[in-house]
Structure formats: structure tokens, C-alpha cells
PDB file of C-alpha atoms in Angstrom:
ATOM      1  CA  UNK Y 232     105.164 122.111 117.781  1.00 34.00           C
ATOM      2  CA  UNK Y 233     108.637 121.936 117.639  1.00 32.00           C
ATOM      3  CA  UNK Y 234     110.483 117.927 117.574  1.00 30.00           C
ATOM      4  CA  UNK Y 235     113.416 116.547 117.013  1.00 31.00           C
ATOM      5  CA  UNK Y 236     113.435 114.481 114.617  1.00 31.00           C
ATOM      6  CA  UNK Y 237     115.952 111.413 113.892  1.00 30.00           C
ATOM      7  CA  UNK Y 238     115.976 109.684 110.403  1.00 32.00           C
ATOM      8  CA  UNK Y 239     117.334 106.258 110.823  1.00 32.00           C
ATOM      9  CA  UNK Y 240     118.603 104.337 107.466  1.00 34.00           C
ATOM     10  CA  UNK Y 241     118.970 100.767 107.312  1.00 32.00           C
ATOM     11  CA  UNK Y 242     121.287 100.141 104.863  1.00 31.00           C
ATOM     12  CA  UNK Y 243     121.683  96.141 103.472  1.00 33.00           C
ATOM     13  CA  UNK Y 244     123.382  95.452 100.113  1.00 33.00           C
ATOM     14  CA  UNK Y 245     122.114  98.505  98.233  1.00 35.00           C
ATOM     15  CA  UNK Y 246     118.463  98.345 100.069  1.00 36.00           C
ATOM     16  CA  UNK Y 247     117.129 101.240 102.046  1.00 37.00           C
ATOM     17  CA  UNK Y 248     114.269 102.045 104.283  1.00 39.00           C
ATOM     18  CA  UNK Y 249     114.099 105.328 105.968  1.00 36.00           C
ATOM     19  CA  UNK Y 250     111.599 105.799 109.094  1.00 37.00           C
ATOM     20  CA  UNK Y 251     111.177 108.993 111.245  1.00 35.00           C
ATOM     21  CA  UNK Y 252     111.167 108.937 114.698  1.00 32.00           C
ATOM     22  CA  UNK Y 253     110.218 111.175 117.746  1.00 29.00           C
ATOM     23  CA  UNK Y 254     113.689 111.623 119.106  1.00 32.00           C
ATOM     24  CA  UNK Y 255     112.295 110.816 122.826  1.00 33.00           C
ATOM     25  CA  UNK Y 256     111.096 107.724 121.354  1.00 32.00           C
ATOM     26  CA  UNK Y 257     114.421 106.951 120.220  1.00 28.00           C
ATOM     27  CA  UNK Y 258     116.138 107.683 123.447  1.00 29.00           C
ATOM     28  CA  UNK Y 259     114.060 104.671 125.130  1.00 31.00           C
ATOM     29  CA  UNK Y 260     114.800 102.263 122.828  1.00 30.00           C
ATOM     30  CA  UNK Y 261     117.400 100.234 122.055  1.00 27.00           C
ATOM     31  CA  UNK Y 262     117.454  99.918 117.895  1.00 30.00           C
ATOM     32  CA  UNK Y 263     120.745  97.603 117.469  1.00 29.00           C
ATOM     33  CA  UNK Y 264     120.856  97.629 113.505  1.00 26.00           C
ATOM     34  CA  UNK Y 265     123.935  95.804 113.524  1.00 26.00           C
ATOM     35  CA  UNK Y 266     122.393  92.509 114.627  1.00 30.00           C
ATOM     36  CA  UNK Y 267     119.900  92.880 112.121  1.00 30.00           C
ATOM     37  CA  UNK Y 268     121.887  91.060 109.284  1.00 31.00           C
ATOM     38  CA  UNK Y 269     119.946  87.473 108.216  1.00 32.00           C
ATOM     39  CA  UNK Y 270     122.508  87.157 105.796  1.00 33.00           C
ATOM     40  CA  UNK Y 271     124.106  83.324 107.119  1.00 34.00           C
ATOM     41  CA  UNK Y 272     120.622  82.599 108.583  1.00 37.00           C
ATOM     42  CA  UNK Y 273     118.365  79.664 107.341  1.00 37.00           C
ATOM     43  CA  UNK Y 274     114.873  79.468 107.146  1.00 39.00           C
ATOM     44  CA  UNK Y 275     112.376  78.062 105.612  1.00 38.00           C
ATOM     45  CA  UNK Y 276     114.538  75.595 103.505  1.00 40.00           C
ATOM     46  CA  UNK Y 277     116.995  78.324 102.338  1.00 37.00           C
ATOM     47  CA  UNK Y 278     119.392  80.796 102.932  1.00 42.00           C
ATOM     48  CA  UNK Y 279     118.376  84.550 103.548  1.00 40.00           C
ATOM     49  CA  UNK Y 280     120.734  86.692 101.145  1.00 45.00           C
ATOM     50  CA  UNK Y 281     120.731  90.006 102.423  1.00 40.00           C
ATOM     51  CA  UNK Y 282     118.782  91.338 100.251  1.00 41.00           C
ATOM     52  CA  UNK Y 283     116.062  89.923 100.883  1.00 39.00           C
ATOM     53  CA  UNK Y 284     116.675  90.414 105.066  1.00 40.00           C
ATOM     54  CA  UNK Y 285     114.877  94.004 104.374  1.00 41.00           C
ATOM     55  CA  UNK Y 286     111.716  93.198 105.670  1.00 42.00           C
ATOM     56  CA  UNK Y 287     113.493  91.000 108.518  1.00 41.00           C
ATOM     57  CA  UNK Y 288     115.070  94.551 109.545  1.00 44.00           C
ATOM     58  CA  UNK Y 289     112.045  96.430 109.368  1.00 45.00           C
ATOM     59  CA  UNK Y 290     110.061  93.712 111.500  1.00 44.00           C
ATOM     60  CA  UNK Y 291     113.149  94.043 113.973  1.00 43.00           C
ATOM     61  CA  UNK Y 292     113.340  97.461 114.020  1.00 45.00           C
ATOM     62  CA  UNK Y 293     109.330  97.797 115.048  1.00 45.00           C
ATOM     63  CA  UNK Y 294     109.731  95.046 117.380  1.00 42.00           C
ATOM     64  CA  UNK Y 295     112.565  96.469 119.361  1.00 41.00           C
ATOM     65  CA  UNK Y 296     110.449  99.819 119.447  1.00 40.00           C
ATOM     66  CA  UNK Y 297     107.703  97.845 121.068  1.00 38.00           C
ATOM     67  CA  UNK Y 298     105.269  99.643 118.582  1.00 38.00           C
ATOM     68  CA  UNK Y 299     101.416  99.330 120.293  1.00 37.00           C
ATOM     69  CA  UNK Y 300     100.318 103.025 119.423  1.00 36.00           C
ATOM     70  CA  UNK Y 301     102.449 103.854 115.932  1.00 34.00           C
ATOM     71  CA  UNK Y 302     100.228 107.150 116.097  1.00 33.00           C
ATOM     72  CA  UNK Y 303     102.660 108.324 118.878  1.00 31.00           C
ATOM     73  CA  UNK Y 304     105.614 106.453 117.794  1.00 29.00           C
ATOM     74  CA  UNK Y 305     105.993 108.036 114.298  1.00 30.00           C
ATOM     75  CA  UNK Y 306     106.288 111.328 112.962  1.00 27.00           C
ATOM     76  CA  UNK Y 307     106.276 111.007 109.413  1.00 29.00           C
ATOM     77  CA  UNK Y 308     107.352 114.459 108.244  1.00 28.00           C
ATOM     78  CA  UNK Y 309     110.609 113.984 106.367  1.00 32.00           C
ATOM     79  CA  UNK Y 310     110.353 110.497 107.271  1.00 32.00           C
ATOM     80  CA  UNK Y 311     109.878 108.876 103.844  1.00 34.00           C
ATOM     81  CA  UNK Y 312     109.048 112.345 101.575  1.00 39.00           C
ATOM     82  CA  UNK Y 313     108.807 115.842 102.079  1.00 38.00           C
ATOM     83  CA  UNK Y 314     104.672 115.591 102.288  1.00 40.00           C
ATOM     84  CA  UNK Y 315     103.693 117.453 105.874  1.00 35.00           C
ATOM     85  CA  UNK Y 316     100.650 114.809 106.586  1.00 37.00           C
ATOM     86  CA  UNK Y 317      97.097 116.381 106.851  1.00 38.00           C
ATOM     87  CA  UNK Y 318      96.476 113.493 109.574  1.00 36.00           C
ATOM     88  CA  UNK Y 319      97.876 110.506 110.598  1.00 36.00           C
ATOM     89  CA  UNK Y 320      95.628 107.563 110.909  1.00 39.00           C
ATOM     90  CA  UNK Y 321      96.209 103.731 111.170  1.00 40.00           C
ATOM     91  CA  UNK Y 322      96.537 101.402 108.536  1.00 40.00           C
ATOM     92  CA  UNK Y 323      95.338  97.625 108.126  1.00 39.00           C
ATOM     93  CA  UNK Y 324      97.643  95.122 108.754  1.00 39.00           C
ATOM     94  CA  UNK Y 325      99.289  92.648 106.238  1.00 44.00           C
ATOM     95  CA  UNK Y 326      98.154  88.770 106.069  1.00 51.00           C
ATOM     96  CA  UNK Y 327      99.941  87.293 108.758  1.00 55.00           C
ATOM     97  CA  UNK Y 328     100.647  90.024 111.147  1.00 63.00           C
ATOM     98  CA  UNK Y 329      98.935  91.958 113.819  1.00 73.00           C
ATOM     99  CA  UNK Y 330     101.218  95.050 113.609  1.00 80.00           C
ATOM    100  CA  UNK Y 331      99.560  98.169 111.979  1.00 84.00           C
ATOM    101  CA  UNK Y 332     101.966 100.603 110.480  1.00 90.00           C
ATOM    102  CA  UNK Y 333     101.148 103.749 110.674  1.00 93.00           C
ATOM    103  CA  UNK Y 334      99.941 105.745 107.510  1.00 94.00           C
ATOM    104  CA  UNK Y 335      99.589 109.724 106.217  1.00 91.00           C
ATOM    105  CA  UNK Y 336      96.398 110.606 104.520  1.00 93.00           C
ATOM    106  CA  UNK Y 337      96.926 112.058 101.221  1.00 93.00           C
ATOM    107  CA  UNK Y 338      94.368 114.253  99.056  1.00 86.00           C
ATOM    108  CA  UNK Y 339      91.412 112.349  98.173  1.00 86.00           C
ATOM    109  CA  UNK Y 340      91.325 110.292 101.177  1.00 91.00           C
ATOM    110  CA  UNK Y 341      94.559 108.170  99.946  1.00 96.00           C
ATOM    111  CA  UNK Y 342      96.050 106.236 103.149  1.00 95.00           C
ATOM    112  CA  UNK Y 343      99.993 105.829 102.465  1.00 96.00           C
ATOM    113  CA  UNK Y 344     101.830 103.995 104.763  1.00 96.00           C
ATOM    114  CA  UNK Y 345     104.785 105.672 105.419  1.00 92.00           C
ATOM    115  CA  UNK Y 346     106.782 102.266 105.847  1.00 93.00           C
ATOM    116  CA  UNK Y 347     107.407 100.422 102.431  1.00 94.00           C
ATOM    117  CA  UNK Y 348     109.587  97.558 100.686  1.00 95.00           C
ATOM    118  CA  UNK Y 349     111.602  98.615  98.065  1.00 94.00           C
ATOM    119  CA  UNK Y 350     112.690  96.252  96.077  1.00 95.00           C
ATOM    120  CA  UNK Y 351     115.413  98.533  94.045  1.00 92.00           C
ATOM    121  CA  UNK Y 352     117.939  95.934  91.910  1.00 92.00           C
ATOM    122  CA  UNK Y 353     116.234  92.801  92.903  1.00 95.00           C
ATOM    123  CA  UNK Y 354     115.290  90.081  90.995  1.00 96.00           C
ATOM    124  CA  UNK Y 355     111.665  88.269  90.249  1.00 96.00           C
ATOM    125  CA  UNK Y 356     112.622  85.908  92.272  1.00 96.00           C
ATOM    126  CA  UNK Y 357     114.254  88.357  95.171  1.00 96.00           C
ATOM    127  CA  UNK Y 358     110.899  90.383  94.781  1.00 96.00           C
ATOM    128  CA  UNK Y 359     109.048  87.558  95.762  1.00 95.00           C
ATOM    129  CA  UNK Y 360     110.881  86.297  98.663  1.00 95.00           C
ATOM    130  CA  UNK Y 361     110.831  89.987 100.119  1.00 96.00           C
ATOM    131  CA  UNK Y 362     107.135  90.742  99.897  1.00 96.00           C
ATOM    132  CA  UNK Y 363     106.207  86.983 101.820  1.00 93.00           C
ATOM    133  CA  UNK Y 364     108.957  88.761 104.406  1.00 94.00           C
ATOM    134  CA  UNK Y 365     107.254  91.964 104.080  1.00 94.00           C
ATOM    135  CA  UNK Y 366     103.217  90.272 104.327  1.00 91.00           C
ATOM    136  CA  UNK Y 367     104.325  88.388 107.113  1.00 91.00           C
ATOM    137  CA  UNK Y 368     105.100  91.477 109.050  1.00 91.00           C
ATOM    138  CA  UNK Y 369     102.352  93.808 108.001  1.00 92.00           C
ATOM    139  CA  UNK Y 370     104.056  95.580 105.298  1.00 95.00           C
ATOM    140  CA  UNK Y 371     101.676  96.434 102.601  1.00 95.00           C
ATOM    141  CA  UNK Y 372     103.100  99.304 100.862  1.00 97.00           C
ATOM    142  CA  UNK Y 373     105.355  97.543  97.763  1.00 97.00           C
ATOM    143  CA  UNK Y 374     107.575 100.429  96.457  1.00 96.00           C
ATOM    144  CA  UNK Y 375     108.191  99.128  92.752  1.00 96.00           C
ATOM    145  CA  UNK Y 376     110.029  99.599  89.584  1.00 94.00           C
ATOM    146  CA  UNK Y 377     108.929  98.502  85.807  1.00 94.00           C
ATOM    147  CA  UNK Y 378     110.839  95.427  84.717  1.00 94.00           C
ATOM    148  CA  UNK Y 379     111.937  92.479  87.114  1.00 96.00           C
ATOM    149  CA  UNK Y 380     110.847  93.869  90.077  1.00 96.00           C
ATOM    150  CA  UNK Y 381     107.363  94.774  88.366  1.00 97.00           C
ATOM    151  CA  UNK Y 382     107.271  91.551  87.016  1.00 97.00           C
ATOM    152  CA  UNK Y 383     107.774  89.650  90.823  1.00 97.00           C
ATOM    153  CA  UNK Y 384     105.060  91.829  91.879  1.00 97.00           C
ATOM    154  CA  UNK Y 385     102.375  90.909  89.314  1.00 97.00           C
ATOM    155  CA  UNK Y 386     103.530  87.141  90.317  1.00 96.00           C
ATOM    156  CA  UNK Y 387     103.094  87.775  93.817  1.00 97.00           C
ATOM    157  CA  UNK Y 388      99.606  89.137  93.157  1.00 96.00           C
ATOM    158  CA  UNK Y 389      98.738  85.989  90.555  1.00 95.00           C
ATOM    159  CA  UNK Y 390      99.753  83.142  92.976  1.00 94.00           C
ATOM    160  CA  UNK Y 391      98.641  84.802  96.414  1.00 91.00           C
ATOM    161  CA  UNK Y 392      95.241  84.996  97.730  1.00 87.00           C
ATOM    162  CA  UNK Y 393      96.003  88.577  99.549  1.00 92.00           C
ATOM    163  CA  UNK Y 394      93.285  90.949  98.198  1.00 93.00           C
ATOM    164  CA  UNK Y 395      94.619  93.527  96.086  1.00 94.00           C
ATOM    165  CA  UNK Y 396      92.943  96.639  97.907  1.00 94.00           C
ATOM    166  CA  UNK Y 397      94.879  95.298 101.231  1.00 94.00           C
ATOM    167  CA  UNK Y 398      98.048  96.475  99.328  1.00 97.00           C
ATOM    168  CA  UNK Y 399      99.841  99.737  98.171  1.00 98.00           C
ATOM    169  CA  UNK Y 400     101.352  99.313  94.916  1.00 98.00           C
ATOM    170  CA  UNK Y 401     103.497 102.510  94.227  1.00 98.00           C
ATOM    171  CA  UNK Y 402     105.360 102.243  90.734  1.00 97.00           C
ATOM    172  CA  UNK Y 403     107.746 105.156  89.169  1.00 96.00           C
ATOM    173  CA  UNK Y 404     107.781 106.051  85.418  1.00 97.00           C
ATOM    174  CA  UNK Y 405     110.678 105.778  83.601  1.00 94.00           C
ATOM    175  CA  UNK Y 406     112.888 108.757  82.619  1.00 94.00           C
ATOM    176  CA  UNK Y 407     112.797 110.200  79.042  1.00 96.00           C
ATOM    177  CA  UNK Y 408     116.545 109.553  77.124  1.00 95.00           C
ATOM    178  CA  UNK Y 409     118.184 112.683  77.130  1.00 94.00           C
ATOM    179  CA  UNK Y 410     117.186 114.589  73.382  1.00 95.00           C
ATOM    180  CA  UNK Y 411     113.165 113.214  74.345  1.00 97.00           C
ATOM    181  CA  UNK Y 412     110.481 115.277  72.566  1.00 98.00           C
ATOM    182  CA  UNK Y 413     107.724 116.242  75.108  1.00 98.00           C
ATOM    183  CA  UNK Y 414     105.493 114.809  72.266  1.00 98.00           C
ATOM    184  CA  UNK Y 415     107.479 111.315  72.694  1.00 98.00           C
ATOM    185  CA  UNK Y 416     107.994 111.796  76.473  1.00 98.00           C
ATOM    186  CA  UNK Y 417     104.153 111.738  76.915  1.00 98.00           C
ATOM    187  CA  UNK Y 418     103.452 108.826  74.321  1.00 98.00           C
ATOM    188  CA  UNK Y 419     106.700 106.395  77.069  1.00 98.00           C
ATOM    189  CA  UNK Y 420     104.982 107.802  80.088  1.00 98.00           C
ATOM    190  CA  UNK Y 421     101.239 106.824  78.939  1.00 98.00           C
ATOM    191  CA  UNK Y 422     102.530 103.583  77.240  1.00 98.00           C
ATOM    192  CA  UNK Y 423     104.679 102.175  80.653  1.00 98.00           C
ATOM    193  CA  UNK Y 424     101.212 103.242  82.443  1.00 98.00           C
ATOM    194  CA  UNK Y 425      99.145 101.132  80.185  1.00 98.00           C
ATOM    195  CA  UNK Y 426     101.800  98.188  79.985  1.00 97.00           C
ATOM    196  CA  UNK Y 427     102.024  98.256  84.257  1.00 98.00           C
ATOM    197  CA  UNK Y 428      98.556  97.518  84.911  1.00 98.00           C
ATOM    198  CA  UNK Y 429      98.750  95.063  81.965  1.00 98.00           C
ATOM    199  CA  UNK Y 430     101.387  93.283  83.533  1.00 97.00           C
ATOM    200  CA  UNK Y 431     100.359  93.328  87.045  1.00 97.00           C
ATOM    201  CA  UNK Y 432      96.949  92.279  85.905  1.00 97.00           C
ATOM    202  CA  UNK Y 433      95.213  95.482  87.950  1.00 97.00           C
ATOM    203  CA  UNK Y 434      92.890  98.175  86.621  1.00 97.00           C
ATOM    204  CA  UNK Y 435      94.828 100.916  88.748  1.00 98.00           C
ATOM    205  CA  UNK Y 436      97.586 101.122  91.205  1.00 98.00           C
ATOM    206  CA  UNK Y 437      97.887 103.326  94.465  1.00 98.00           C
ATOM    207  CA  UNK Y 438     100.684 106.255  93.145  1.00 98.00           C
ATOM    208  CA  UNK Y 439     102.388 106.637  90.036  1.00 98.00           C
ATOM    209  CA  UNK Y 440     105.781 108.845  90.848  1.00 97.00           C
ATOM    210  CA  UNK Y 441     107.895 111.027  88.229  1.00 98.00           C
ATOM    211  CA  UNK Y 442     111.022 110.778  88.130  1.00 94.00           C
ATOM    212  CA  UNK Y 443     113.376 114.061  88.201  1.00 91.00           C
ATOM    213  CA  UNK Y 444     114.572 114.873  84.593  1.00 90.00           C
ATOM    214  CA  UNK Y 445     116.715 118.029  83.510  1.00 90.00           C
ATOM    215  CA  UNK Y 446     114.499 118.449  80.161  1.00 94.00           C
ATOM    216  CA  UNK Y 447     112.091 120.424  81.843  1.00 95.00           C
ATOM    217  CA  UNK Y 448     109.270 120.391  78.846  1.00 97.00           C
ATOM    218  CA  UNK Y 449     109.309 116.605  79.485  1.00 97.00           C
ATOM    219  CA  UNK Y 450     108.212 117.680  82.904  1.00 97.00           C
ATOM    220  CA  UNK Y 451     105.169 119.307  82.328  1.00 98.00           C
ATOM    221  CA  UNK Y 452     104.324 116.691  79.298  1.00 98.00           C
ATOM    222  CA  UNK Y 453     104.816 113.447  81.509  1.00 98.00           C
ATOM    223  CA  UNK Y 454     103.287 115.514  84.668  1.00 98.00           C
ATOM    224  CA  UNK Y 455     100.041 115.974  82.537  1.00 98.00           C
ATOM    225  CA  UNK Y 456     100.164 111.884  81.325  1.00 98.00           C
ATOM    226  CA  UNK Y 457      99.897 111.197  85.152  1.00 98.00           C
ATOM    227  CA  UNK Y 458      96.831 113.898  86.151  1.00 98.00           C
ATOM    228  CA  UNK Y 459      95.139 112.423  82.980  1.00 98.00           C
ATOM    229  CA  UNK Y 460      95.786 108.890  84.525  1.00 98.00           C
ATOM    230  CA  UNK Y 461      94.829 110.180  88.049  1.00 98.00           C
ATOM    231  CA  UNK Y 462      91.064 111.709  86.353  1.00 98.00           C
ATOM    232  CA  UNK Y 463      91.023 108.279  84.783  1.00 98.00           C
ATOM    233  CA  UNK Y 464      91.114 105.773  87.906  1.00 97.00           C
ATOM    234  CA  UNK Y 465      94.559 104.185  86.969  1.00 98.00           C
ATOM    235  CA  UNK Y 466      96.387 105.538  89.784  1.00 98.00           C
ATOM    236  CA  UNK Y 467      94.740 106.746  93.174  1.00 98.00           C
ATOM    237  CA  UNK Y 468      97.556 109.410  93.671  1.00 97.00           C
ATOM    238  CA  UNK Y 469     100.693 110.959  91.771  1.00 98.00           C
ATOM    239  CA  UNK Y 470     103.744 112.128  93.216  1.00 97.00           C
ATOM    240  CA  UNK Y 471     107.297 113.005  92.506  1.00 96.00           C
ATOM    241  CA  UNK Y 472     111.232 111.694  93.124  1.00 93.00           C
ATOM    242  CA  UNK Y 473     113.874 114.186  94.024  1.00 89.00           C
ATOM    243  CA  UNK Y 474     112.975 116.952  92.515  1.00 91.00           C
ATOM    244  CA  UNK Y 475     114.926 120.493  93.942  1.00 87.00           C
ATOM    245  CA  UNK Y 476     113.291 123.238  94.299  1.00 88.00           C
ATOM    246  CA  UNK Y 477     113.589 124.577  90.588  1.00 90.00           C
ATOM    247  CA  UNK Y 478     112.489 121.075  89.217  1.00 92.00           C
ATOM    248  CA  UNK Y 479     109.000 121.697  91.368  1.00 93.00           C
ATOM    249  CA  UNK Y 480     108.620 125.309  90.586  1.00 94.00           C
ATOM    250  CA  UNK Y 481     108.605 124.173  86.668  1.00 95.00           C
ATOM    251  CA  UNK Y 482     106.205 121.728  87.237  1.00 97.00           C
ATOM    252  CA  UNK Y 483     103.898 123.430  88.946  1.00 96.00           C
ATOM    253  CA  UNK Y 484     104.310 126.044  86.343  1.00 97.00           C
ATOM    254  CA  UNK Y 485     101.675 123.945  84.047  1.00 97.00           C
ATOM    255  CA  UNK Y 486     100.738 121.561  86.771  1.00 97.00           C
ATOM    256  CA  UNK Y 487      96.796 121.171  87.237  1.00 97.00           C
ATOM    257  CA  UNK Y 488      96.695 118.624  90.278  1.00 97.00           C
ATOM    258  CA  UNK Y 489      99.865 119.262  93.084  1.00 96.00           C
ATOM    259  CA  UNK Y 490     101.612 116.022  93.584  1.00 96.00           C
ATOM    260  CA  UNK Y 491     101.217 114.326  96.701  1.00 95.00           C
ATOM    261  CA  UNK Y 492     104.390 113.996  97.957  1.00 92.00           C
ATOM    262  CA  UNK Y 493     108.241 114.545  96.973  1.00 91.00           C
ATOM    263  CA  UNK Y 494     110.256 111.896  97.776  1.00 88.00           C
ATOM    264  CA  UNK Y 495     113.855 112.381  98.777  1.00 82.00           C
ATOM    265  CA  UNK Y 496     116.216 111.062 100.564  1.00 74.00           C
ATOM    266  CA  UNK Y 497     116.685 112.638 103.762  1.00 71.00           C
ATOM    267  CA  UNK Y 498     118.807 112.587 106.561  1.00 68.00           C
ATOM    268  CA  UNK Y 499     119.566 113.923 109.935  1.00 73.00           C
ATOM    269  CA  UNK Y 500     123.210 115.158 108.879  1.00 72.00           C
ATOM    270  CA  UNK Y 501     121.004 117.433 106.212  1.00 70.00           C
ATOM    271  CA  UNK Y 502     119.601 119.414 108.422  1.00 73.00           C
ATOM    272  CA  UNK Y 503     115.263 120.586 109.053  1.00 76.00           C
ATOM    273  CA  UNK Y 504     115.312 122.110 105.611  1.00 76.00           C
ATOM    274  CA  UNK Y 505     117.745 121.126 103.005  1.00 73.00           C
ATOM    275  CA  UNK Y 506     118.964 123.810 100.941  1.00 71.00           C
ATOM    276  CA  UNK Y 507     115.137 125.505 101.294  1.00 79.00           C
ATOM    277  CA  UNK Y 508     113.656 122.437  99.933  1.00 76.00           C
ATOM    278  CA  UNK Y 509     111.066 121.683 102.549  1.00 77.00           C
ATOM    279  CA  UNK Y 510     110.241 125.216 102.685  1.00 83.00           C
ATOM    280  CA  UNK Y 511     109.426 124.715  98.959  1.00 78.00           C
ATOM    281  CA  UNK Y 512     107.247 121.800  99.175  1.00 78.00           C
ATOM    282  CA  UNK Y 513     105.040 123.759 101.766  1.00 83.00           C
ATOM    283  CA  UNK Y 514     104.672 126.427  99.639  1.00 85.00           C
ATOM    284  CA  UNK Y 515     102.965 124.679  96.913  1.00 82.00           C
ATOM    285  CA  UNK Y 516     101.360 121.855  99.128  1.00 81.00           C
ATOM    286  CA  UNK Y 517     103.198 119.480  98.266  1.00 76.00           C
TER     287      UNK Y 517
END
């Protein structure tokens, strides 16, 4: 079935959070983004930087859609990757909110909701702040990188009583320096693995992503670090981050398990299928 569909990017101090929308959907709504800054706001004792205000916008941005049935709200293709959902099915709700957000079912049975905090360039302490924000409005899905952010997750999971198979914990391994052996790119991608779940204090997480990299033998090596995590139980799901066309097809090339999802940024400006890229995913699965 043909649909419009209308990405809509929140943009606050370097955050983003991209969410796809039925375009008739959009018509009856009123979204007002530019309110949405908590920047000069207090609560709770101290001042909202903006930031943190990402899971304030998302909250705002489901409330003004008056989400009851997010089955028939959303239409995740494109929306947060280039995965074409099997299904879409409902997720639980965070801690302290009644709001489901809507999630795609990935191979295996995986349930990914398709709305997430990324916490890109903040701080322990920013991390922390966001995901109460985030729990408080039934955002499970934490969208991760090794290092502070990592490191304000694994707090959040030490001093909180939120169960830990209630979240999605979705962490990205590091790119090779340029000149990387595939012999050493393997040994960085199965070390960061080991040294995540140390850190976080888990036995797995939910997806481990790939980065893009031009050294295309890193590719395959690192690919084949995250199916061997995958067959181990340390990660429920693999997937990969901006990789073109060309990127996939080398992957795949050597690739024993297709990853779950591509994830790219995406906008309406790009078009249904930028520069054949969609058409590429399909074609493997992806």
C-alpha cells in the first residue's frame, strides 16, 4: 500500500530523534516543536539544559498526537532505519508511564521500539538525567555509546530498581583507526564487547551495531565478531550504521547472519529511496 510518509526531526543542541508518521496522521495534529524547548524551565530542584529536554520533546510530541493506538499512528519504515518491519506489535511501557510505544519485530522474535534516547555527546551525569526523563515517559529503548554515556547507563542500571529485560540497551562498536589489520579489528571489536557488558554489569545487551568503515576487510572481520557474539547470547540482535549500498554488498559478501536493520538518517527532503539505498536493504533483507 502506498503512504506518504513524513520524517519529523527534533533537533536540540546536537540531539536527534527521528519518528515516522502516516502523513494523514500528521495533517490532524498539531506538533508545535518550537515550544518544545525546557531549556529556562525548572524542575525538580534544577534547571533542564537542553540536552537533557530530549525525552521532554518526545513525551510532547506523543502527547500532542494523542497516541491511544501507536499501531495506527506509526509507520516505522524509514522511520528510525531502513528495516521494512515483518509486524508491528506493542511494546511494554517504561516505569512510570502508561504510554506504549510502538515496536518492529526483528528476526528471532526481537521487539525494537522504534522510539529511542540517544544520548550522543552527553555526559554521565546528562545520561542519567535523560533516561529518568525518558522512564518517566515510557521510553525504554537507550541508544548508547562506549565511554561516558556507557558509563551513565551502567549507573542508571546499578542504582535503579527497573528490571533490566524492561529495557533495550542498543550499543555501537567502535571504528577501527584507519591502517587496522582485520586480525586487530576483530581482537577491538570482541574486546569493547567483552568490556560493555563488564561495565554495564549485564550478561548481554539487546543490539550491537557496526559502524560504517572504508577498510572493507575490517568489515567482514568485525561483522563476524558480532554473529559470533549473536550465537553466543551477548547481544539479542546485530545491525549496522550508515552503510551505502557498496558498504552492505561487501558485507554481505562474507556475512553469515543479515543484520537487522541499517540505520541512517533519513529525511523527507531525501526522497522514498535515497540514491537506491532502500531498494538495497530489501534486497538482502535487511
Amino acid at each position: 500500500m502506498a503512504l506518504d510518509i513524513i520524517r519529523i526531526v527534533a533537533l536540540i543542541s546536537g540531539l536527534q530523534f527521528t519518528v515516522g508518521f502516516q502523513s494523514p496522521t500528521l495533517q490532524r495534529h498539531s506538533l508545535r516543536i518550537s515550544s518544545l524547548s525546557a531549556a529556562n524551565n525548572k524542575e525538580d530542584g534544577f534547571s533542564l539544559d537542553r540536552r537533557s529536554a530530549i525525552a521532554t520533546t518526545s513525551a510532547a510530541v506523543l502527547t500532542s498526537l494523542s497516541i491511544t493506538n501507536p499501531a495506527n499512528a506509526f509507520f516505522p519504515v524509514g522511520a528510525f532505519a531502513s528495516n521494512r518491519p515483518k509486524s508491528i506489535s506493542k511494546n511494554s511501557s517504561g516505569n512510570n508511564s502508561n504510554r506504549v510505544i510502538p515496536t518492529w519485530q526483528l528476526d528471532g522474535g526481537v521487539e525494537f521500539p522504534i522510539l529511542a534516547l540517544n544520548t550522543a555527546g552527553l555526559s554521565t551525569e546528562e545520561t542519567l538525567r535523560a533516561i529518568d526523563y525518558a522512564q518517566n515517559e515510557g521510553i525504554t529503548h537507550l541508544d548508547f555509546h562506549p565511554g561516558k554515556e556507557r558509563d551513565g547507563v551502567a549507573q542508571f542500571l546499578k542504582d535503579s530498581k527497573v528490571d533490566r529485560d524492561s529495557l533495550f540497551l542498543n550499543t555501537k562498536i567502535r571504528k577501527p583507526a584507519p591502517g587496522t589489520s582485520p586480525e586487530d579489528a576483530a581482537k577491538l571489536a570482541r574486546d569493547q564487547i567483552e568490556e560493555d557488558l563488564q561495565v554495564l554489569g549485564v550478561k548481554y545487551v539487546d543490539m550491537l551495531m557496526l559502524r560504517d568503515t572504508p577498510d572493507q576487510k575490517n568489515i567482514q572481520a568485525q561483522w563476524k565478531v558480532l554473529e559470533e557474539a549473536l550465537a553466543a547470547g551477548k547481544t539479542r540482535s546485530v545491525g549496522i550504521i550508515n552503510y551505502c549500498p557498496s558498504g552492505l554488498e561487501t558485507l554481505m559478501e562474507t556475512a553469515k547472519v543479515v543484520p537487522a536493520l541499517n540505520y541512517i538518517m533519513c529525511h523527507v527532503g531525501m526522497g522514498p529511496d535515497i540514491q537506491g539505498l532502500r531498494t538495497k536493504n530489501e534486497k538482502y533483507g535487511t
